[in-house]
mmCIF file of C-alpha atoms in Angstrom:
data_model
loop_
_atom_site.group_PDB
_atom_site.id
_atom_site.type_symbol
_atom_site.label_atom_id
_atom_site.label_comp_id
_atom_site.label_asym_id
_atom_site.label_seq_id
_atom_site.Cartn_x
_atom_site.Cartn_y
_atom_site.Cartn_z
ATOM 1 C CA MET A 1 -66.973 -45.501 -14.533
ATOM 2 C CA ILE A 2 -63.504 -46.505 -13.396
ATOM 3 C CA LEU A 3 -62.245 -43.074 -14.420
ATOM 4 C CA ALA A 4 -65.020 -41.382 -12.476
ATOM 5 C CA PHE A 5 -64.140 -43.454 -9.410
ATOM 6 C CA ALA A 6 -60.422 -42.733 -9.808
ATOM 7 C CA SER A 7 -61.003 -38.985 -10.072
ATOM 8 C CA ALA A 8 -63.300 -38.981 -7.023
ATOM 9 C CA LEU A 9 -60.854 -40.972 -4.889
ATOM 10 C CA PRO A 10 -58.490 -38.107 -3.937
ATOM 11 C CA LEU A 11 -61.507 -36.020 -2.899
ATOM 12 C CA ALA A 12 -62.764 -38.870 -0.746
ATOM 13 C CA LEU A 13 -59.342 -39.227 0.884
ATOM 14 C CA ASN A 14 -59.089 -35.453 1.473
ATOM 15 C CA ALA A 15 -62.567 -35.462 3.025
ATOM 16 C CA GLN A 16 -61.067 -37.535 5.831
ATOM 17 C CA LYS A 17 -58.315 -35.024 6.566
ATOM 18 C CA PHE A 18 -58.535 -32.008 8.851
ATOM 19 C CA ILE A 19 -55.729 -29.461 8.933
ATOM 20 C CA THR A 20 -54.521 -26.126 10.241
ATOM 21 C CA LYS A 21 -51.518 -24.011 9.378
ATOM 22 C CA ASN A 22 -52.225 -21.594 12.225
ATOM 23 C CA GLY A 23 -52.021 -23.956 15.174
ATOM 24 C CA GLN A 24 -50.998 -22.499 18.526
ATOM 25 C CA ILE A 25 -48.360 -23.846 20.905
ATOM 26 C CA SER A 26 -47.365 -22.135 24.139
ATOM 27 C CA PHE A 27 -44.891 -23.233 26.746
ATOM 28 C CA VAL A 28 -44.081 -22.020 30.216
ATOM 29 C CA SER A 29 -41.104 -22.557 32.483
ATOM 30 C CA VAL A 30 -41.745 -21.790 36.140
ATOM 31 C CA ALA A 31 -38.483 -21.453 38.097
ATOM 32 C CA PRO A 32 -37.776 -19.878 41.508
ATOM 33 C CA LEU A 33 -36.420 -16.640 40.016
ATOM 34 C CA GLU A 34 -38.375 -16.318 36.808
ATOM 35 C CA THR A 35 -41.397 -17.463 34.814
ATOM 36 C CA ILE A 36 -40.721 -17.647 31.088
ATOM 37 C CA GLU A 37 -43.447 -17.994 28.465
ATOM 38 C CA ALA A 38 -43.336 -18.291 24.691
ATOM 39 C CA HIS A 39 -45.986 -18.542 21.987
ATOM 40 C CA ASN A 40 -46.075 -19.791 18.416
ATOM 41 C CA ASP A 41 -49.199 -19.464 16.261
ATOM 42 C CA GLN A 42 -47.841 -20.702 12.922
ATOM 43 C CA VAL A 43 -47.936 -24.424 13.609
ATOM 44 C CA ASN A 44 -48.955 -27.022 11.003
ATOM 45 C CA ALA A 45 -51.169 -29.856 12.210
ATOM 46 C CA SER A 46 -53.087 -32.566 10.374
ATOM 47 C CA LEU A 47 -55.518 -35.251 11.472
ATOM 48 C CA ASP A 48 -56.526 -38.192 9.302
ATOM 49 C CA MET A 49 -59.965 -39.322 10.465
ATOM 50 C CA ALA A 50 -59.616 -42.746 8.830
ATOM 51 C CA SER A 51 -56.312 -43.792 10.386
ATOM 52 C CA GLY A 52 -56.125 -41.466 13.398
ATOM 53 C CA ASP A 53 -52.720 -40.222 12.204
ATOM 54 C CA PHE A 54 -51.993 -36.912 13.883
ATOM 55 C CA ASN A 55 -48.926 -34.928 12.799
ATOM 56 C CA VAL A 56 -47.564 -31.570 13.899
ATOM 57 C CA LYS A 57 -44.717 -29.460 12.453
ATOM 58 C CA VAL A 58 -43.216 -26.538 14.360
ATOM 59 C CA LEU A 59 -40.605 -23.967 13.377
ATOM 60 C CA MET A 60 -38.606 -23.154 16.504
ATOM 61 C CA GLN A 61 -37.734 -19.624 15.293
ATOM 62 C CA SER A 62 -41.479 -18.814 15.315
ATOM 63 C CA PHE A 63 -41.661 -18.891 19.125
ATOM 64 C CA GLU A 64 -42.082 -15.379 20.483
ATOM 65 C CA PHE A 65 -40.907 -14.371 23.941
ATOM 66 C CA LYS A 66 -41.647 -11.255 25.952
ATOM 67 C CA LYS A 67 -37.945 -10.487 26.279
ATOM 68 C CA SER A 68 -35.688 -10.333 23.246
ATOM 69 C CA LEU A 69 -32.723 -11.770 25.184
ATOM 70 C CA MET A 70 -34.753 -14.842 26.210
ATOM 71 C CA GLN A 71 -35.671 -15.431 22.574
ATOM 72 C CA GLU A 72 -32.006 -15.178 21.564
ATOM 73 C CA HIS A 73 -30.894 -17.618 24.276
ATOM 74 C CA PHE A 74 -33.701 -20.035 23.397
ATOM 75 C CA ASN A 75 -32.673 -20.144 19.724
ATOM 76 C CA ASP A 76 -28.889 -19.873 20.098
ATOM 77 C CA ASN A 77 -28.072 -21.751 23.315
ATOM 78 C CA TYR A 78 -30.892 -24.172 24.117
ATOM 79 C CA VAL A 79 -32.761 -25.514 21.075
ATOM 80 C CA GLU A 80 -30.007 -24.472 18.607
ATOM 81 C CA SER A 81 -32.559 -23.584 15.963
ATOM 82 C CA ASP A 82 -29.878 -23.033 13.319
ATOM 83 C CA LYS A 83 -28.967 -26.748 13.558
ATOM 84 C CA TYR A 84 -32.469 -28.017 14.371
ATOM 85 C CA PRO A 85 -34.951 -25.544 12.825
ATOM 86 C CA ASN A 86 -37.963 -27.888 13.026
ATOM 87 C CA SER A 87 -39.642 -29.869 15.758
ATOM 88 C CA SER A 88 -42.346 -32.397 15.058
ATOM 89 C CA PHE A 89 -44.878 -34.772 16.516
ATOM 90 C CA VAL A 90 -45.774 -37.885 14.549
ATOM 91 C CA GLY A 91 -48.402 -40.020 16.174
ATOM 92 C CA LYS A 92 -51.954 -41.224 16.408
ATOM 93 C CA ILE A 93 -55.176 -40.571 18.217
ATOM 94 C CA THR A 94 -55.729 -44.054 19.503
ATOM 95 C CA ASN A 95 -59.462 -43.661 20.108
ATOM 96 C CA ILE A 96 -60.226 -41.878 16.811
ATOM 97 C CA ARG A 97 -63.452 -43.892 16.475
ATOM 98 C CA ASP A 98 -64.896 -41.899 19.405
ATOM 99 C CA LEU A 99 -64.576 -38.667 17.405
ATOM 100 C CA ASP A 100 -67.627 -38.007 15.238
ATOM 101 C CA THR A 101 -67.059 -34.857 13.160
ATOM 102 C CA THR A 102 -70.750 -34.666 12.214
ATOM 103 C CA LYS A 103 -71.937 -34.369 15.812
ATOM 104 C CA ASP A 104 -71.299 -31.228 17.895
ATOM 105 C CA GLY A 105 -69.798 -31.892 21.317
ATOM 106 C CA THR A 106 -66.550 -32.519 23.182
ATOM 107 C CA VAL A 107 -64.594 -35.767 23.029
ATOM 108 C CA THR A 108 -61.610 -36.738 25.157
ATOM 109 C CA VAL A 109 -58.825 -38.283 23.089
ATOM 110 C CA GLN A 110 -55.680 -40.288 23.817
ATOM 111 C CA VAL A 111 -52.638 -39.195 21.807
ATOM 112 C CA LYS A 112 -49.551 -41.364 21.411
ATOM 113 C CA GLY A 113 -46.502 -40.792 19.250
ATOM 114 C CA ASN A 114 -42.969 -39.514 18.805
ATOM 115 C CA LEU A 115 -41.975 -35.975 19.694
ATOM 116 C CA THR A 116 -38.772 -34.679 18.088
ATOM 117 C CA ILE A 117 -37.105 -31.596 19.571
ATOM 118 C CA HIS A 118 -33.439 -30.553 19.253
ATOM 119 C CA GLY A 119 -32.828 -33.562 17.015
ATOM 120 C CA VAL A 120 -33.899 -36.030 19.742
ATOM 121 C CA THR A 121 -36.996 -38.213 19.361
ATOM 122 C CA LYS A 122 -38.922 -39.473 22.398
ATOM 123 C CA SER A 123 -42.158 -41.374 22.710
ATOM 124 C CA ILE A 124 -44.893 -39.460 24.514
ATOM 125 C CA ASP A 125 -48.499 -40.011 25.592
ATOM 126 C CA ALA A 126 -50.941 -37.211 26.238
ATOM 127 C CA VAL A 127 -54.611 -36.697 26.875
ATOM 128 C CA GLY A 128 -56.464 -34.043 24.944
ATOM 129 C CA SER A 129 -59.904 -33.062 23.825
ATOM 130 C CA PHE A 130 -61.637 -32.114 20.619
ATOM 131 C CA GLN A 131 -64.564 -29.774 20.602
ATOM 132 C CA VAL A 132 -66.633 -30.304 17.459
ATOM 133 C CA THR A 133 -68.656 -27.312 16.271
ATOM 134 C CA GLU A 134 -70.334 -27.452 12.859
ATOM 135 C CA GLY A 135 -67.586 -29.642 11.395
ATOM 136 C CA THR A 136 -64.678 -27.633 12.847
ATOM 137 C CA LEU A 137 -62.494 -29.441 15.374
ATOM 138 C CA VAL A 138 -60.788 -27.460 18.130
ATOM 139 C CA GLY A 139 -58.181 -29.725 19.701
ATOM 140 C CA THR A 140 -56.484 -28.812 22.981
ATOM 141 C CA SER A 141 -53.989 -30.577 25.191
ATOM 142 C CA LYS A 142 -51.529 -29.895 27.991
ATOM 143 C CA PHE A 143 -48.484 -31.985 28.737
ATOM 144 C CA THR A 144 -45.043 -31.696 30.312
ATOM 145 C CA ILE A 145 -41.618 -32.509 28.907
ATOM 146 C CA THR A 146 -38.243 -32.782 30.615
ATOM 147 C CA LEU A 147 -35.535 -30.720 28.899
ATOM 148 C CA SER A 148 -32.731 -33.218 29.613
ATOM 149 C CA ASP A 149 -34.708 -35.881 27.649
ATOM 150 C CA TYR A 150 -34.053 -33.775 24.554
ATOM 151 C CA ASN A 151 -30.382 -33.056 25.340
ATOM 152 C CA ILE A 152 -31.174 -29.462 26.277
ATOM 153 C CA ALA A 153 -28.767 -28.532 29.045
ATOM 154 C CA ILE A 154 -29.381 -25.676 31.462
ATOM 155 C CA PRO A 155 -26.157 -24.122 32.808
ATOM 156 C CA MET A 156 -25.812 -23.988 36.610
ATOM 157 C CA VAL A 157 -25.852 -20.192 36.504
ATOM 158 C CA SER A 158 -29.348 -20.246 34.910
ATOM 159 C CA SER A 159 -30.812 -23.049 37.042
ATOM 160 C CA GLY A 160 -32.797 -20.553 39.130
ATOM 161 C CA ASN A 161 -34.257 -18.990 35.999
ATOM 162 C CA ILE A 162 -35.185 -22.002 33.883
ATOM 163 C CA SER A 163 -37.176 -25.017 35.037
ATOM 164 C CA LYS A 164 -36.018 -28.567 34.244
ATOM 165 C CA THR A 165 -39.518 -29.354 33.046
ATOM 166 C CA ILE A 166 -41.600 -27.338 30.609
ATOM 167 C CA ASP A 167 -45.403 -27.234 30.487
ATOM 168 C CA ILE A 168 -46.727 -27.200 26.932
ATOM 169 C CA THR A 169 -50.232 -26.152 25.857
ATOM 170 C CA VAL A 170 -51.503 -26.736 22.330
ATOM 171 C CA LYS A 171 -54.604 -25.523 20.515
ATOM 172 C CA PHE A 172 -55.386 -26.530 16.952
ATOM 173 C CA THR A 173 -58.478 -25.335 15.087
ATOM 174 C CA LEU A 174 -58.744 -27.990 12.378
ATOM 175 C CA THR A 175 -60.925 -27.596 9.308
ATOM 176 C CA LYS A 176 -61.760 -30.157 6.665
ATOM 177 C CA LEU A 177 -59.301 -30.154 3.772
ATOM 178 C CA SER A 178 -61.249 -29.282 0.643
ATOM 179 C CA MET B 1 -14.914 14.920 52.558
ATOM 180 C CA LYS B 2 -12.226 12.317 52.907
ATOM 181 C CA THR B 3 -10.691 10.928 49.727
ATOM 182 C CA TRP B 4 -11.570 7.301 50.486
ATOM 183 C CA LEU B 5 -15.205 8.273 51.009
ATOM 184 C CA LYS B 6 -15.297 10.115 47.676
ATOM 185 C CA ILE B 7 -13.868 7.014 45.932
ATOM 186 C CA LEU B 8 -16.406 4.744 47.662
ATOM 187 C CA ILE B 9 -19.357 6.953 46.687
ATOM 188 C CA THR B 10 -18.059 7.233 43.095
ATOM 189 C CA LEU B 11 -17.701 3.428 42.875
ATOM 190 C CA CYS B 12 -21.209 2.901 44.282
ATOM 191 C CA LEU B 13 -22.715 5.362 41.814
ATOM 192 C CA ALA B 14 -20.789 3.786 38.921
ATOM 193 C CA GLY B 15 -22.069 0.348 40.032
ATOM 194 C CA ILE B 16 -25.689 1.544 40.193
ATOM 195 C CA VAL B 17 -25.450 3.208 36.759
ATOM 196 C CA SER B 18 -23.775 0.107 35.241
ATOM 197 C CA ALA B 19 -26.455 -2.186 36.710
ATOM 198 C CA PHE B 20 -29.173 0.072 35.311
ATOM 199 C CA LEU B 21 -27.559 0.200 31.851
ATOM 200 C CA PHE B 22 -26.957 -3.594 31.825
ATOM 201 C CA ASN B 23 -30.559 -4.231 32.814
ATOM 202 C CA HIS B 24 -31.924 -1.765 30.252
ATOM 203 C CA TYR B 25 -29.718 -2.581 27.249
ATOM 204 C CA VAL B 26 -28.896 -6.273 27.807
ATOM 205 C CA ILE B 27 -31.415 -8.047 30.073
ATOM 206 C CA ASN B 28 -34.466 -6.078 28.928
ATOM 207 C CA LYS B 29 -33.271 -4.963 25.521
ATOM 208 C CA PRO B 30 -36.204 -4.452 23.195
ATOM 209 C CA HIS B 31 -37.073 -6.710 20.286
ATOM 210 C CA PRO B 32 -35.760 -5.453 16.944
ATOM 211 C CA ASP B 33 -38.024 -2.969 15.181
ATOM 212 C CA TYR B 34 -39.082 -5.363 12.425
ATOM 213 C CA GLU B 35 -40.955 -2.611 10.620
ATOM 214 C CA LYS B 36 -38.145 -0.057 10.452
ATOM 215 C CA GLU B 37 -34.981 -2.148 10.280
ATOM 216 C CA PRO B 38 -33.636 -2.650 6.745
ATOM 217 C CA ALA B 39 -34.110 -6.060 5.169
ATOM 218 C CA LYS B 40 -30.988 -8.153 4.753
ATOM 219 C CA PHE B 41 -32.288 -9.734 1.544
ATOM 220 C CA SER B 42 -34.808 -8.545 -1.049
ATOM 221 C CA LEU B 43 -36.127 -10.864 -3.750
ATOM 222 C CA LYS B 44 -39.191 -12.123 -5.626
ATOM 223 C CA ALA B 45 -41.524 -14.300 -3.528
ATOM 224 C CA SER B 46 -41.387 -16.981 -6.233
ATOM 225 C CA GLU B 47 -37.573 -16.930 -6.156
ATOM 226 C CA LEU B 48 -37.495 -17.399 -2.364
ATOM 227 C CA TYR B 49 -39.883 -20.370 -2.630
ATOM 228 C CA LYS B 50 -37.811 -21.884 -5.451
ATOM 229 C CA GLN B 51 -34.612 -21.572 -3.449
ATOM 230 C CA TYR B 52 -36.064 -23.228 -0.319
ATOM 231 C CA THR B 53 -37.668 -26.076 -2.263
ATOM 232 C CA THR B 54 -34.630 -26.818 -4.436
ATOM 233 C CA ASP B 55 -31.822 -26.328 -1.890
ATOM 234 C CA ARG B 56 -33.318 -26.338 1.580
ATOM 235 C CA LYS B 57 -30.082 -26.577 3.594
ATOM 236 C CA THR B 58 -28.408 -23.629 1.879
ATOM 237 C CA SER B 59 -31.581 -21.523 2.085
ATOM 238 C CA GLU B 60 -32.093 -22.306 5.787
ATOM 239 C CA LYS B 61 -28.537 -21.205 6.494
ATOM 240 C CA LYS B 62 -28.947 -18.041 4.429
ATOM 241 C CA TYR B 63 -32.462 -16.844 5.320
ATOM 242 C CA ASN B 64 -33.600 -18.417 8.635
ATOM 243 C CA GLY B 65 -33.617 -15.810 11.380
ATOM 244 C CA GLN B 66 -33.145 -12.932 8.932
ATOM 245 C CA LEU B 67 -35.317 -9.963 8.057
ATOM 246 C CA ILE B 68 -36.197 -10.338 4.375
ATOM 247 C CA GLU B 69 -38.323 -8.493 1.835
ATOM 248 C CA ILE B 70 -40.315 -10.279 -0.845
ATOM 249 C CA ASP B 71 -42.565 -9.069 -3.615
ATOM 250 C CA GLY B 72 -45.062 -10.737 -5.905
ATOM 251 C CA LYS B 73 -48.749 -11.311 -6.550
ATOM 252 C CA TYR B 74 -50.375 -12.596 -3.382
ATOM 253 C CA THR B 75 -52.994 -15.337 -3.508
ATOM 254 C CA ARG B 76 -55.236 -14.533 -0.530
ATOM 255 C CA VAL B 77 -55.435 -13.281 3.044
ATOM 256 C CA GLU B 78 -56.348 -15.695 5.853
ATOM 257 C CA LYS B 79 -57.650 -14.700 9.249
ATOM 258 C CA SER B 80 -56.643 -16.791 12.243
ATOM 259 C CA ASP B 81 -57.620 -16.470 15.934
ATOM 260 C CA THR B 82 -54.713 -14.109 16.476
ATOM 261 C CA SER B 83 -53.617 -12.577 13.183
ATOM 262 C CA SER B 84 -53.941 -11.982 9.429
ATOM 263 C CA ILE B 85 -51.760 -14.002 7.080
ATOM 264 C CA VAL B 86 -50.880 -13.027 3.503
ATOM 265 C CA VAL B 87 -50.445 -16.202 1.427
ATOM 266 C CA PHE B 88 -48.353 -16.591 -1.720
ATOM 267 C CA ALA B 89 -49.278 -20.018 -3.159
ATOM 268 C CA PHE B 90 -46.940 -21.718 -5.631
ATOM 269 C CA ASN B 91 -47.753 -25.407 -5.364
ATOM 270 C CA GLN B 92 -50.471 -27.931 -4.454
ATOM 271 C CA GLY B 93 -49.531 -30.548 -1.878
ATOM 272 C CA MET B 94 -51.132 -33.176 0.340
ATOM 273 C CA PHE B 95 -52.459 -30.467 2.648
ATOM 274 C CA GLY B 96 -53.674 -27.835 0.209
ATOM 275 C CA ASP B 97 -51.618 -25.096 -1.348
ATOM 276 C CA GLU B 98 -48.004 -24.491 -0.425
ATOM 277 C CA GLY B 99 -45.899 -21.357 -0.662
ATOM 278 C CA ILE B 100 -45.047 -18.444 1.628
ATOM 279 C CA ARG B 101 -47.174 -17.409 4.619
ATOM 280 C CA CYS B 102 -46.638 -13.902 6.006
ATOM 281 C CA THR B 103 -48.144 -13.084 9.411
ATOM 282 C CA LEU B 104 -48.807 -9.340 9.515
ATOM 283 C CA LEU B 105 -47.993 -7.053 12.424
ATOM 284 C CA PRO B 106 -51.323 -5.971 14.037
ATOM 285 C CA LYS B 107 -51.148 -2.451 12.538
ATOM 286 C CA TYR B 108 -51.132 -3.906 8.980
ATOM 287 C CA LYS B 109 -54.185 -6.148 9.460
ATOM 288 C CA THR B 110 -56.494 -3.673 7.756
ATOM 289 C CA ALA B 111 -53.875 -2.115 5.418
ATOM 290 C CA ILE B 112 -53.793 -5.239 3.260
ATOM 291 C CA ALA B 113 -57.400 -4.503 2.222
ATOM 292 C CA ALA B 114 -56.029 -1.704 -0.003
ATOM 293 C CA TYR B 115 -54.370 -4.367 -2.164
ATOM 294 C CA PRO B 116 -56.941 -6.370 -4.148
ATOM 295 C CA LYS B 117 -56.516 -10.143 -4.143
ATOM 296 C CA GLY B 118 -53.914 -11.116 -6.738
ATOM 297 C CA SER B 119 -52.239 -7.720 -6.842
ATOM 298 C CA GLU B 120 -48.513 -7.045 -6.425
ATOM 299 C CA VAL B 121 -47.439 -6.465 -2.863
ATOM 300 C CA LYS B 122 -44.071 -6.012 -1.178
ATOM 301 C CA ILE B 123 -43.774 -7.491 2.308
ATOM 302 C CA LYS B 124 -40.936 -7.412 4.830
ATOM 303 C CA GLY B 125 -40.773 -9.937 7.656
ATOM 304 C CA PHE B 126 -38.690 -12.177 9.903
ATOM 305 C CA CYS B 127 -38.040 -15.532 8.250
ATOM 306 C CA SER B 128 -38.654 -18.453 10.657
ATOM 307 C CA GLY B 129 -37.848 -21.127 8.069
ATOM 308 C CA TYR B 130 -39.511 -23.832 5.988
ATOM 309 C CA ASN B 131 -41.849 -26.387 7.579
ATOM 310 C CA ASP B 132 -42.073 -28.888 4.665
ATOM 311 C CA THR B 133 -45.071 -27.084 3.172
ATOM 312 C CA ASP B 134 -44.514 -23.341 3.588
ATOM 313 C CA ILE B 135 -41.887 -20.699 4.263
ATOM 314 C CA ILE B 136 -42.991 -18.713 7.300
ATOM 315 C CA LEU B 137 -42.473 -14.964 7.680
ATOM 316 C CA THR B 138 -43.593 -13.323 10.927
ATOM 317 C CA LYS B 139 -43.812 -9.693 12.155
ATOM 318 C CA CYS B 140 -44.561 -8.621 8.600
ATOM 319 C CA SER B 141 -45.101 -5.099 7.345
ATOM 320 C CA ILE B 142 -46.357 -3.961 3.957
ATOM 321 C CA GLN B 143 -43.733 -1.918 2.145
ATOM 322 C CA LYS B 144 -44.634 0.905 -0.225
#
């Protein structure tokens, strides 16, 4: 009986986890001379329904820009993706008890945790929502970061082209880990 | 026409042409042709995974940001909201299987159907790096 319980335990723990490896993150910089957008749809995200732990892993080289030169500058000059290839969010959904994965509907969630970009970690809070449809959770959120908080410097010559703050939109379609 | 006027017109024309060329080839230069450009590295999918998981730093320096070609037996194809992903699975982790995930260029979405699940396939793509569970290749094409 103990053996049966022990073998069922990992399944029970996995049943509480929802993941995606195809999460989407977009960001936009709106400056007087230029609007720059980038998209990444290879983002890892996991949600533990028991603890509320919510983690995200992002490869910076996976962001795609309309212009090749922008993509080069982003990787080489701003986020230095050779030195800092990954960004991450490690945090919690503080009101995880409000999210019932067995009931279809939309729930507003509070997210709190540490965002690491360019090797710098900052605490952030954001509001998001989860739409539950037949056990699949579609999480979305929008928030803003300030580039200087993450030691990303914009040269004077590019100040008209790149905003000091960046608006980030995320969308994660999470499915139960089997 | 006076000489100084000829020089002025020539300079203006040279300036316009230079601005056009700079805009075309530098500011708006196209993305690399990921499908046609030759791969910088070609190796077995299992070998690439082994290298990243045994010596991450060296592999990141060598492969991140490079066009690489891998071959091996693929595990499955996943469909996401935006693309099709060919998965080579080599390990089981906390969040399911782990390995190499290759996001296909749109024109190859249906071409992968010609390769039955588990068959040998050669794929070329841009290596974004390793995210603790998988090596990510984007802009992938299926090579003959």
